[in-house]
Short mmCIF file of C-alpha atoms in Angstrom, two decimals:
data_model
loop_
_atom_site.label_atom_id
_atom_site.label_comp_id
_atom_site.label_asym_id
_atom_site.label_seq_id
_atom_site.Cartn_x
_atom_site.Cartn_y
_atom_site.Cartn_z
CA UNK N 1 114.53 -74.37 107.72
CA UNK N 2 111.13 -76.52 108.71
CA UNK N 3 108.71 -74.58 106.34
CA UNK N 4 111.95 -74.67 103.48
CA UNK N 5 111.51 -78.75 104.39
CA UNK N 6 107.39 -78.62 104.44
CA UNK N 7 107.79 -76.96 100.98
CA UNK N 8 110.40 -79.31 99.60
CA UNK N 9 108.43 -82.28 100.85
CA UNK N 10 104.81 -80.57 99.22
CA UNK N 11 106.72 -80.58 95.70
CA UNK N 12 107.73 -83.96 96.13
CA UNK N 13 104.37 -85.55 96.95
CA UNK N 14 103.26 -82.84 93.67
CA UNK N 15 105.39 -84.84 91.63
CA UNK N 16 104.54 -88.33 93.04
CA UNK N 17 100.75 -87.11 92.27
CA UNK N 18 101.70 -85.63 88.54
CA UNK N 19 104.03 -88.84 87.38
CA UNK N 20 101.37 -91.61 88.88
CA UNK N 21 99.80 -91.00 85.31
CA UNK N 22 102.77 -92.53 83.62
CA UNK N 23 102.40 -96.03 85.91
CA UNK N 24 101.63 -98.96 83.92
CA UNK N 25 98.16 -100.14 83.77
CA UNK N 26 98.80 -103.51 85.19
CA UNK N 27 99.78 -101.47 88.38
CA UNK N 28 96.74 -99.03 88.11
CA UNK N 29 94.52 -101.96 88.77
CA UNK N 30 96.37 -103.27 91.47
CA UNK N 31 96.05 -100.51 93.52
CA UNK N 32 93.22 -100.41 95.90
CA UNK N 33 92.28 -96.54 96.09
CA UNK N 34 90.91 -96.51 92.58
CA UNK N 35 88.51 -98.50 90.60
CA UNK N 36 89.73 -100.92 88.40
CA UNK N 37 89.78 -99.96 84.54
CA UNK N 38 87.05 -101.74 82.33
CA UNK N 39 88.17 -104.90 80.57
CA UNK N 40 88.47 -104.45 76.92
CA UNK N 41 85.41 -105.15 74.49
CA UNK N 42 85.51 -108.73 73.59
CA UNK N 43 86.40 -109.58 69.96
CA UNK N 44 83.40 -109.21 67.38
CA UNK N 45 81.41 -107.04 70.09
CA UNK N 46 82.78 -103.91 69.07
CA UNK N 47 82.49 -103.45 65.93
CA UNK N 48 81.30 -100.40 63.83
CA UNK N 49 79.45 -101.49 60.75
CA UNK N 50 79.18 -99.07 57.26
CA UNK N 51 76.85 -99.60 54.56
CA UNK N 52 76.82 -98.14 51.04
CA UNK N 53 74.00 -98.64 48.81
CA UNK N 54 73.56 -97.73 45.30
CA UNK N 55 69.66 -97.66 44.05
CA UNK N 56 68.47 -97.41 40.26
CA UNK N 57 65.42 -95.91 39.83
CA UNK N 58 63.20 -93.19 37.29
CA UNK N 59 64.41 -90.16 37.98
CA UNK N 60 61.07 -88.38 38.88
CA UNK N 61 61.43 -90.73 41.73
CA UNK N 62 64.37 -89.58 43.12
CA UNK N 63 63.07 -86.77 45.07
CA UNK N 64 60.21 -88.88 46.58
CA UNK N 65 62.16 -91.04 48.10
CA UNK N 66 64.81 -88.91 49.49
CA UNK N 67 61.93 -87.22 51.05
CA UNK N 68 60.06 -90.54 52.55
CA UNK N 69 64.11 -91.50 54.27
CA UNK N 70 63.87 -88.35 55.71
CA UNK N 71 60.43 -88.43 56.96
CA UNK N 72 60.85 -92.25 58.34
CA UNK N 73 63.75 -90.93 60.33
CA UNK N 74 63.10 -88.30 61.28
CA UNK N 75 59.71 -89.50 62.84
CA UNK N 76 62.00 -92.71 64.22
CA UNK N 77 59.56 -94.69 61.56
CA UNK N 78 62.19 -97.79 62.56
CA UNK N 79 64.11 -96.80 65.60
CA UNK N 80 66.02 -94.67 66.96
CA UNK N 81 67.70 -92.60 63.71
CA UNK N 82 70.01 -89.59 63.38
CA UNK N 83 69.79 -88.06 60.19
CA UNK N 84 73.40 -86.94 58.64
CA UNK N 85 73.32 -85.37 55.21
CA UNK N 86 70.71 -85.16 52.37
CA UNK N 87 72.32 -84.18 49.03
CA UNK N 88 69.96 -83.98 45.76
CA UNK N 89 71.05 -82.70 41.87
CA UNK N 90 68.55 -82.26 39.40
CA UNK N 91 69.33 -81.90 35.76
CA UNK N 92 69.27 -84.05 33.10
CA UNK N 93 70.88 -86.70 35.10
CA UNK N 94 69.42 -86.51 38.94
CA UNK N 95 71.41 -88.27 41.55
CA UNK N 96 70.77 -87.56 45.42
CA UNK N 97 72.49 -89.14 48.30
CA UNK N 98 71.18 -89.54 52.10
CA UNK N 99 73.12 -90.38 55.23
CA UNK N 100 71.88 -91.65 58.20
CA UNK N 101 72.56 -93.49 61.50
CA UNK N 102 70.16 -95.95 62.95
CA UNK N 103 69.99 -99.08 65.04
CA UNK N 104 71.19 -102.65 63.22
CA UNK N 105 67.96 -103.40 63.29
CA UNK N 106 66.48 -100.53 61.20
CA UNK N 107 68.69 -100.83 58.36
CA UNK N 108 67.24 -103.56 56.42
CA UNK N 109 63.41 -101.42 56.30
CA UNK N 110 65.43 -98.65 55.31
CA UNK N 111 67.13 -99.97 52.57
CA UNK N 112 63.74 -101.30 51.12
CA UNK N 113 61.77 -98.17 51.77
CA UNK N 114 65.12 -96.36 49.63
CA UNK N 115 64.20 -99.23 47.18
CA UNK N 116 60.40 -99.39 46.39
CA UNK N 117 60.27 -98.58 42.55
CA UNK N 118 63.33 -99.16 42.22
CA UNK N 119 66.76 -101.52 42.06
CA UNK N 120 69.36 -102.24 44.72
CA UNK N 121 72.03 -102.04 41.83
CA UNK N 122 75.05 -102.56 44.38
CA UNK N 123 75.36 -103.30 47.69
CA UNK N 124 78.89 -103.24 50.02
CA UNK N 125 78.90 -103.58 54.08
CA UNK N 126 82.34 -102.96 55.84
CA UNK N 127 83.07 -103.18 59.70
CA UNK N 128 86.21 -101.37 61.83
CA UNK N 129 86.78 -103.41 65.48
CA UNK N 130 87.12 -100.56 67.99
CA UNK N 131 87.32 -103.14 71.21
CA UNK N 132 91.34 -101.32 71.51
CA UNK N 133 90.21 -97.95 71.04
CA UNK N 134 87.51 -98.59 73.76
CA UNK N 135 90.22 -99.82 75.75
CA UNK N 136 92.57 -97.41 75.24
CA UNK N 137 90.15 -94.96 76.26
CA UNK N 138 88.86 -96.63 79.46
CA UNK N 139 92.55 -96.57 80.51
CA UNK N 140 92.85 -93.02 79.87
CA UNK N 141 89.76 -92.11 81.99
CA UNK N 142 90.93 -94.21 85.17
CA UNK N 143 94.19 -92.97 85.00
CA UNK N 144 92.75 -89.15 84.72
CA UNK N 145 90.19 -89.95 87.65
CA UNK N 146 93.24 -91.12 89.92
CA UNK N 147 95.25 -88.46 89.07
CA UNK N 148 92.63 -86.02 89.96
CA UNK N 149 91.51 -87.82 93.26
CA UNK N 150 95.48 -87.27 94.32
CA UNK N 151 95.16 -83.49 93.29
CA UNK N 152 92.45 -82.86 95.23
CA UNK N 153 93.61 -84.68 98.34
CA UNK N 154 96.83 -82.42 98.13
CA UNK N 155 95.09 -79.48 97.53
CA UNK N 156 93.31 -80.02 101.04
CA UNK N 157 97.17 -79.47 102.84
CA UNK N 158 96.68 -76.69 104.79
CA UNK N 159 100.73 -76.35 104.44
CA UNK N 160 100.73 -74.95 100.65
CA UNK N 161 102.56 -72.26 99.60
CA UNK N 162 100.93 -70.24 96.73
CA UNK N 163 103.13 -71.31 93.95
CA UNK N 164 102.13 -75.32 95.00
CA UNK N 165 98.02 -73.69 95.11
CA UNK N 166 98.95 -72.68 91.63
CA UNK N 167 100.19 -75.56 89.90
CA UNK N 168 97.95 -78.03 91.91
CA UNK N 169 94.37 -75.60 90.22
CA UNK N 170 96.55 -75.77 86.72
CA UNK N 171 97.10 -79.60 86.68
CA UNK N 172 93.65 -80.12 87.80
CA UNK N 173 92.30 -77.42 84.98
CA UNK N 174 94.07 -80.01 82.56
CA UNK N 175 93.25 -82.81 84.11
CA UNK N 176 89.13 -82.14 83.67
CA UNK N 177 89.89 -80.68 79.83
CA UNK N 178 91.14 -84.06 79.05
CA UNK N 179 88.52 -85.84 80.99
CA UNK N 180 86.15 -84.17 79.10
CA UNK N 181 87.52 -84.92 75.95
CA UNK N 182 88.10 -89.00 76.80
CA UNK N 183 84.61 -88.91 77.68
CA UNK N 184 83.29 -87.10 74.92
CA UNK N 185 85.93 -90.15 72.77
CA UNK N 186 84.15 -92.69 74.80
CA UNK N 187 80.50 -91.80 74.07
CA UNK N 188 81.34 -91.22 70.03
CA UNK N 189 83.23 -95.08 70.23
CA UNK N 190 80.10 -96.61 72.19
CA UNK N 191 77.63 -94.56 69.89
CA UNK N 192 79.46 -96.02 66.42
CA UNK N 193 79.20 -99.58 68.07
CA UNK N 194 75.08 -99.20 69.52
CA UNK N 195 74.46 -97.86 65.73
CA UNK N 196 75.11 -98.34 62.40
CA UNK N 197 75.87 -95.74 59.57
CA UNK N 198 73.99 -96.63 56.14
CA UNK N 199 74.97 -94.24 52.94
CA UNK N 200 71.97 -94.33 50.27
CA UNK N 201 73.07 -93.31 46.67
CA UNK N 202 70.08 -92.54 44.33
CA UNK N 203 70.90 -92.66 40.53
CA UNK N 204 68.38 -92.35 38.04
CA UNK N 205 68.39 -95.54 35.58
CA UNK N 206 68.47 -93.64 32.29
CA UNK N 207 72.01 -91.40 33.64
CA UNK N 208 73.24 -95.38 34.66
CA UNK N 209 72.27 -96.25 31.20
CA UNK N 210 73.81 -92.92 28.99
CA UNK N 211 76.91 -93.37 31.40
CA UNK N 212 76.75 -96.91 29.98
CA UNK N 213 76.99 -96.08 26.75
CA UNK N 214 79.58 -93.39 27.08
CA UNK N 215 81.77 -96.44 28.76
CA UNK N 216 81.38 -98.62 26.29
CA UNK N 217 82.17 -95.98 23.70
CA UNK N 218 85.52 -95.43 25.05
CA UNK N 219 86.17 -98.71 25.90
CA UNK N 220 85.89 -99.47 22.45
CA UNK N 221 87.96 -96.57 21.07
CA UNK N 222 91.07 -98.52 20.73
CA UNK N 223 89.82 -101.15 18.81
CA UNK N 224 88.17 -98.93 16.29
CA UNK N 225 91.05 -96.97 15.80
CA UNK N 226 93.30 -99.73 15.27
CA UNK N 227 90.78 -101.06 12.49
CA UNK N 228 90.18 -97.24 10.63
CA UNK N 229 94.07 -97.11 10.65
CA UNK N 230 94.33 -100.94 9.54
CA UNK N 231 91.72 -99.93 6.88
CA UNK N 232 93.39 -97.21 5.69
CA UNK N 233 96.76 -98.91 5.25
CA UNK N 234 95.05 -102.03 3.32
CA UNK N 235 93.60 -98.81 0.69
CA UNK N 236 96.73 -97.36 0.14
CA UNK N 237 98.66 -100.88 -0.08
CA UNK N 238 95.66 -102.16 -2.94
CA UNK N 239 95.62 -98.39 -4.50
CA UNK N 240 99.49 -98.10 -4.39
CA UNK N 241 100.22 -100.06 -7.91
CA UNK N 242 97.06 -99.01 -9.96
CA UNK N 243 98.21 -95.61 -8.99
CA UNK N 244 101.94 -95.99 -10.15
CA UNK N 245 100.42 -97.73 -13.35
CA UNK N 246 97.95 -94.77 -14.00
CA UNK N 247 101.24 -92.44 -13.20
CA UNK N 248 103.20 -94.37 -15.83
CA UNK N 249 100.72 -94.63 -18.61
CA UNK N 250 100.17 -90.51 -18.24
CA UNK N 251 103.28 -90.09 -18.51
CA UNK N 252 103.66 -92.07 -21.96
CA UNK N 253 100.66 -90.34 -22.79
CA UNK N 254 102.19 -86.77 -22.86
CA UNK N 255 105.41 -87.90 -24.13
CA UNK N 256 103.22 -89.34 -27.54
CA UNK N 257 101.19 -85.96 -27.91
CA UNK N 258 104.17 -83.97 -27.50
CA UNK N 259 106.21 -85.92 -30.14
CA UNK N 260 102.90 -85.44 -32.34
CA UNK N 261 102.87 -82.09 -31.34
CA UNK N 262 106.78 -81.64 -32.85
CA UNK N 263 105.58 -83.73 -35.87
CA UNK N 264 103.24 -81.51 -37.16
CA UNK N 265 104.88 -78.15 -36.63
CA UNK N 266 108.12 -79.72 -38.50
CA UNK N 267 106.00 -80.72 -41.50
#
Protein backbone atom coordinates (compact mmCIF):
# COMPACT_ATOMS: atom_id res chain seq x y z
CA UNK A 1 0.00 0.00 0.00
CA UNK A 2 3.02 2.68 0.91
CA UNK A 3 5.22 1.91 -2.22
CA UNK A 4 1.49 1.76 -4.40
CA UNK A 5 1.27 5.57 -2.61
CA UNK A 6 5.25 6.44 -3.27
CA UNK A 7 4.45 5.46 -6.92
CA UNK A 8 1.19 7.32 -7.23
CA UNK A 9 2.74 10.37 -5.64
CA UNK A 10 6.19 9.97 -8.21
CA UNK A 11 3.60 10.21 -11.26
CA UNK A 12 2.05 13.08 -9.85
CA UNK A 13 5.11 15.26 -9.24
CA UNK A 14 6.01 13.61 -13.22
CA UNK A 15 3.13 15.39 -14.33
CA UNK A 16 3.54 18.63 -12.27
CA UNK A 17 7.24 18.55 -13.92
CA UNK A 18 5.83 17.67 -17.70
CA UNK A 19 2.70 20.36 -17.64
CA UNK A 20 5.01 23.35 -15.97
CA UNK A 21 5.86 23.88 -19.79
CA UNK A 22 2.34 24.92 -20.54
CA UNK A 23 2.49 27.88 -17.56
CA UNK A 24 2.19 31.24 -18.87
CA UNK A 25 5.24 33.25 -19.30
CA UNK A 26 4.26 36.00 -17.01
CA UNK A 27 4.42 33.19 -14.30
CA UNK A 28 7.76 31.68 -15.65
CA UNK A 29 9.42 34.87 -14.67
CA UNK A 30 7.98 35.13 -11.47
CA UNK A 31 9.28 32.18 -10.24
CA UNK A 32 12.52 32.30 -8.45
CA UNK A 33 14.25 28.83 -9.37
CA UNK A 34 14.81 29.84 -12.95
CA UNK A 35 16.26 32.71 -14.76
CA UNK A 36 14.13 35.15 -16.07
CA UNK A 37 13.45 34.99 -19.99
CA UNK A 38 15.22 37.79 -22.12
CA UNK A 39 13.12 40.86 -22.84
CA UNK A 40 12.14 41.09 -26.39
CA UNK A 41 14.40 42.99 -29.05
CA UNK A 42 13.39 46.54 -29.01
CA UNK A 43 11.58 47.86 -32.13
CA UNK A 44 13.96 48.76 -35.18
CA UNK A 45 16.89 46.65 -33.44
CA UNK A 46 15.99 43.55 -34.96
CA UNK A 47 15.69 43.81 -38.12
CA UNK A 48 16.98 41.63 -41.07
CA UNK A 49 17.86 43.73 -44.05
CA UNK A 50 17.86 42.20 -48.03
CA UNK A 51 19.39 43.82 -50.85
CA UNK A 52 18.96 43.14 -54.58
CA UNK A 53 21.06 44.75 -57.06
CA UNK A 54 20.91 44.70 -60.70
CA UNK A 55 24.39 45.85 -62.55
CA UNK A 56 24.75 46.65 -66.43
CA UNK A 57 27.87 46.07 -67.72
CA UNK A 58 30.00 44.55 -71.17
CA UNK A 59 29.60 41.23 -71.05
CA UNK A 60 33.35 40.19 -71.17
CA UNK A 61 33.15 41.77 -67.81
CA UNK A 62 30.87 39.66 -66.28
CA UNK A 63 33.11 36.93 -65.32
CA UNK A 64 35.73 39.34 -63.83
CA UNK A 65 33.76 40.60 -61.53
CA UNK A 66 31.96 37.66 -60.28
CA UNK A 67 35.40 36.45 -59.68
CA UNK A 68 36.83 39.76 -57.75
CA UNK A 69 33.14 39.33 -55.20
CA UNK A 70 34.32 36.11 -54.64
CA UNK A 71 37.85 36.79 -53.98
CA UNK A 72 36.98 40.03 -51.67
CA UNK A 73 34.91 37.67 -49.61
CA UNK A 74 36.27 35.14 -49.45
CA UNK A 75 39.60 36.81 -48.22
CA UNK A 76 37.06 39.01 -45.74
CA UNK A 77 38.41 42.02 -48.21
CA UNK A 78 35.49 44.11 -46.06
CA UNK A 79 34.52 42.09 -43.09
CA UNK A 80 33.41 39.33 -41.99
CA UNK A 81 31.52 37.61 -45.32
CA UNK A 82 29.86 34.25 -45.99
CA UNK A 83 29.69 33.49 -49.45
CA UNK A 84 26.13 31.84 -50.61
CA UNK A 85 25.79 31.06 -54.29
CA UNK A 86 27.71 32.07 -57.48
CA UNK A 87 25.65 31.41 -60.65
CA UNK A 88 27.24 32.45 -64.21
CA UNK A 89 25.61 31.75 -68.06
CA UNK A 90 27.56 32.44 -70.94
CA UNK A 91 26.10 32.63 -74.37
CA UNK A 92 25.15 35.22 -76.40
CA UNK A 93 23.51 36.94 -73.58
CA UNK A 94 25.77 36.34 -70.20
CA UNK A 95 24.07 37.01 -66.94
CA UNK A 96 25.66 35.72 -63.53
CA UNK A 97 24.33 36.22 -60.11
CA UNK A 98 26.31 36.16 -56.59
CA UNK A 99 24.97 35.86 -53.07
CA UNK A 100 26.54 36.78 -50.13
CA UNK A 101 26.22 37.70 -46.41
CA UNK A 102 28.33 40.32 -44.82
CA UNK A 103 28.32 42.93 -42.09
CA UNK A 104 26.05 46.38 -42.77
CA UNK A 105 29.00 47.87 -43.04
CA UNK A 106 30.55 45.93 -45.99
CA UNK A 107 27.76 46.24 -48.27
CA UNK A 108 28.17 49.57 -49.70
CA UNK A 109 32.24 48.51 -50.95
CA UNK A 110 30.66 45.58 -52.25
CA UNK A 111 28.17 46.96 -54.26
CA UNK A 112 30.82 49.34 -55.88
CA UNK A 113 33.48 46.73 -56.35
CA UNK A 114 30.19 44.62 -58.28
CA UNK A 115 29.96 48.06 -60.08
CA UNK A 116 33.38 49.30 -61.42
CA UNK A 117 32.84 49.32 -65.31
CA UNK A 118 29.73 49.19 -64.98
CA UNK A 119 25.94 50.62 -63.99
CA UNK A 120 23.88 50.12 -60.84
CA UNK A 121 20.75 49.85 -63.22
CA UNK A 122 18.32 49.10 -60.16
CA UNK A 123 18.58 49.07 -56.76
CA UNK A 124 15.72 47.67 -53.97
CA UNK A 125 16.53 47.18 -50.01
CA UNK A 126 13.75 45.39 -47.91
CA UNK A 127 13.84 44.66 -44.05
CA UNK A 128 11.66 41.74 -41.94
CA UNK A 129 11.49 42.81 -37.86
CA UNK A 130 12.29 39.52 -36.10
CA UNK A 131 12.28 41.27 -32.36
CA UNK A 132 8.86 38.49 -31.85
CA UNK A 133 10.53 35.67 -33.31
CA UNK A 134 13.56 36.40 -30.99
CA UNK A 135 11.15 36.51 -28.35
CA UNK A 136 9.29 33.74 -29.04
CA UNK A 137 12.32 31.81 -29.06
CA UNK A 138 13.90 33.07 -25.81
CA UNK A 139 10.62 31.90 -24.21
CA UNK A 140 10.92 28.58 -25.64
CA UNK A 141 14.51 28.06 -24.34
CA UNK A 142 13.65 29.13 -20.60
CA UNK A 143 10.75 27.19 -20.53
CA UNK A 144 12.83 23.97 -21.96
CA UNK A 145 15.75 24.77 -19.39
CA UNK A 146 13.10 24.68 -16.43
CA UNK A 147 11.53 21.83 -17.56
CA UNK A 148 14.72 19.99 -17.73
CA UNK A 149 16.14 21.31 -14.33
CA UNK A 150 12.69 19.60 -12.79
CA UNK A 151 13.54 16.29 -14.75
CA UNK A 152 16.67 15.98 -13.50
CA UNK A 153 15.87 16.80 -9.89
CA UNK A 154 13.20 13.91 -10.11
CA UNK A 155 15.33 11.67 -11.69
CA UNK A 156 17.68 11.92 -8.50
CA UNK A 157 14.50 10.08 -6.28
CA UNK A 158 15.95 7.18 -5.17
CA UNK A 159 12.07 5.93 -4.92
CA UNK A 160 11.53 5.36 -8.88
CA UNK A 161 10.10 2.57 -10.24
CA UNK A 162 11.46 1.63 -13.75
CA UNK A 163 8.53 2.65 -15.78
CA UNK A 164 8.90 6.49 -13.97
CA UNK A 165 13.18 5.93 -14.93
CA UNK A 166 11.75 5.45 -18.35
CA UNK A 167 9.60 8.22 -19.10
CA UNK A 168 11.68 10.71 -16.95
CA UNK A 169 15.23 9.62 -19.74
CA UNK A 170 12.35 9.94 -22.68
CA UNK A 171 11.04 13.45 -21.70
CA UNK A 172 14.48 14.57 -21.08
CA UNK A 173 15.70 12.91 -24.64
CA UNK A 174 12.96 15.40 -26.04
CA UNK A 175 13.52 17.95 -24.00
CA UNK A 176 17.49 18.42 -25.27
CA UNK A 177 16.23 17.61 -29.17
CA UNK A 178 14.18 20.67 -28.88
CA UNK A 179 16.75 22.62 -27.03
CA UNK A 180 18.94 21.99 -29.63
CA UNK A 181 16.79 22.99 -32.23
CA UNK A 182 15.60 26.56 -30.33
CA UNK A 183 19.14 27.15 -30.09
CA UNK A 184 20.17 26.31 -33.38
CA UNK A 185 16.57 28.98 -34.26
CA UNK A 186 18.19 31.42 -31.99
CA UNK A 187 21.70 31.62 -33.51
CA UNK A 188 20.15 31.68 -37.38
CA UNK A 189 17.60 34.83 -35.93
CA UNK A 190 20.70 36.66 -34.20
CA UNK A 191 22.98 35.79 -37.31
CA UNK A 192 20.19 37.41 -39.97
CA UNK A 193 20.07 40.52 -37.56
CA UNK A 194 24.40 40.89 -36.95
CA UNK A 195 24.44 40.53 -40.99
CA UNK A 196 23.01 41.48 -43.95
CA UNK A 197 22.19 39.40 -47.17
CA UNK A 198 23.07 41.38 -50.54
CA UNK A 199 21.93 39.52 -54.02
CA UNK A 200 24.19 40.88 -57.04
CA UNK A 201 22.57 40.36 -60.55
CA UNK A 202 25.08 40.83 -63.47
CA UNK A 203 23.45 41.50 -66.93
CA UNK A 204 25.39 42.32 -69.80
CA UNK A 205 24.20 45.84 -71.37
CA UNK A 206 23.79 44.67 -74.97
CA UNK A 207 21.16 41.40 -73.64
CA UNK A 208 19.40 44.68 -71.50
CA UNK A 209 19.40 46.43 -74.76
CA UNK A 210 18.13 43.33 -77.42
CA UNK A 211 15.60 42.51 -74.50
CA UNK A 212 14.72 46.19 -75.02
CA UNK A 213 13.97 45.99 -78.28
CA UNK A 214 12.11 42.73 -78.18
CA UNK A 215 9.76 44.76 -75.48
CA UNK A 216 9.16 47.41 -77.37
CA UNK A 217 8.38 45.23 -80.36
CA UNK A 218 5.59 43.61 -78.65
CA UNK A 219 4.48 46.39 -76.94
CA UNK A 220 3.85 47.87 -80.09
CA UNK A 221 2.16 44.88 -81.77
CA UNK A 222 -1.28 46.04 -81.11
CA UNK A 223 -1.03 49.23 -82.51
CA UNK A 224 0.45 48.03 -85.73
CA UNK A 225 -2.01 45.55 -86.21
CA UNK A 226 -4.83 47.73 -85.67
CA UNK A 227 -3.30 50.16 -88.41
CA UNK A 228 -2.35 47.06 -91.23
CA UNK A 229 -6.04 45.98 -90.60
CA UNK A 230 -7.30 49.77 -90.69
CA UNK A 231 -5.18 49.98 -93.90
CA UNK A 232 -6.48 47.22 -95.43
CA UNK A 233 -10.14 48.09 -94.88
CA UNK A 234 -9.56 51.86 -96.24
CA UNK A 235 -8.08 49.69 -99.78
CA UNK A 236 -10.90 47.65 -100.14
CA UNK A 237 -13.51 50.56 -99.18
CA UNK A 238 -11.51 53.09 -102.10
CA UNK A 239 -11.05 49.83 -104.51
CA UNK A 240 -14.66 48.57 -103.84
CA UNK A 241 -16.52 50.96 -106.61
CA UNK A 242 -13.73 51.15 -109.34
CA UNK A 243 -13.93 47.45 -109.05
CA UNK A 244 -17.82 47.12 -109.45
CA UNK A 245 -17.41 49.79 -112.34
CA UNK A 246 -14.59 47.71 -114.09
CA UNK A 247 -17.09 44.53 -113.36
CA UNK A 248 -19.92 46.41 -115.07
CA UNK A 249 -18.20 47.82 -118.08
CA UNK A 250 -16.77 43.97 -118.81
CA UNK A 251 -19.71 42.87 -118.67
CA UNK A 252 -21.22 45.34 -121.42
CA UNK A 253 -18.18 44.61 -123.13
CA UNK A 254 -18.94 40.85 -123.81
CA UNK A 255 -22.52 41.38 -124.22
CA UNK A 256 -21.45 43.97 -127.49
CA UNK A 257 -18.91 41.34 -129.00
CA UNK A 258 -21.26 38.63 -128.61
CA UNK A 259 -24.17 40.51 -130.31
CA UNK A 260 -21.39 41.30 -133.08
CA UNK A 261 -20.47 37.94 -132.95
CA UNK A 262 -24.44 36.85 -133.85
CA UNK A 263 -24.36 39.73 -136.43
CA UNK A 264 -21.96 38.46 -138.59
CA UNK A 265 -22.73 34.76 -138.63
CA UNK A 266 -26.55 35.83 -139.51
CA UNK A 267 -25.38 37.90 -142.48
Amino acid sequence: MIRAMQRYATAMLLGWAVCGCAKHPAEMAADGGAAAPAPPAAQGNALAYEHDVRIELPADQIGQRIAAIRTACQGAQFGDCALLAVEQEGGRDPTGRVSVRLAPDGIEPMVQLAGQRGDVAARSTRAEDLAQQIADTSLAQARLQKEHARLLELQQRRDLAVTDLLALSKRLAEIEAEAQQTQQQAAQQQRRVRTQLLTLNFRSTGGEQGRGEIAQAAAEFGEVFSSSVAFVIRAVAALLPVAAVALIAGWLLLQAWRWRVRRRRMS
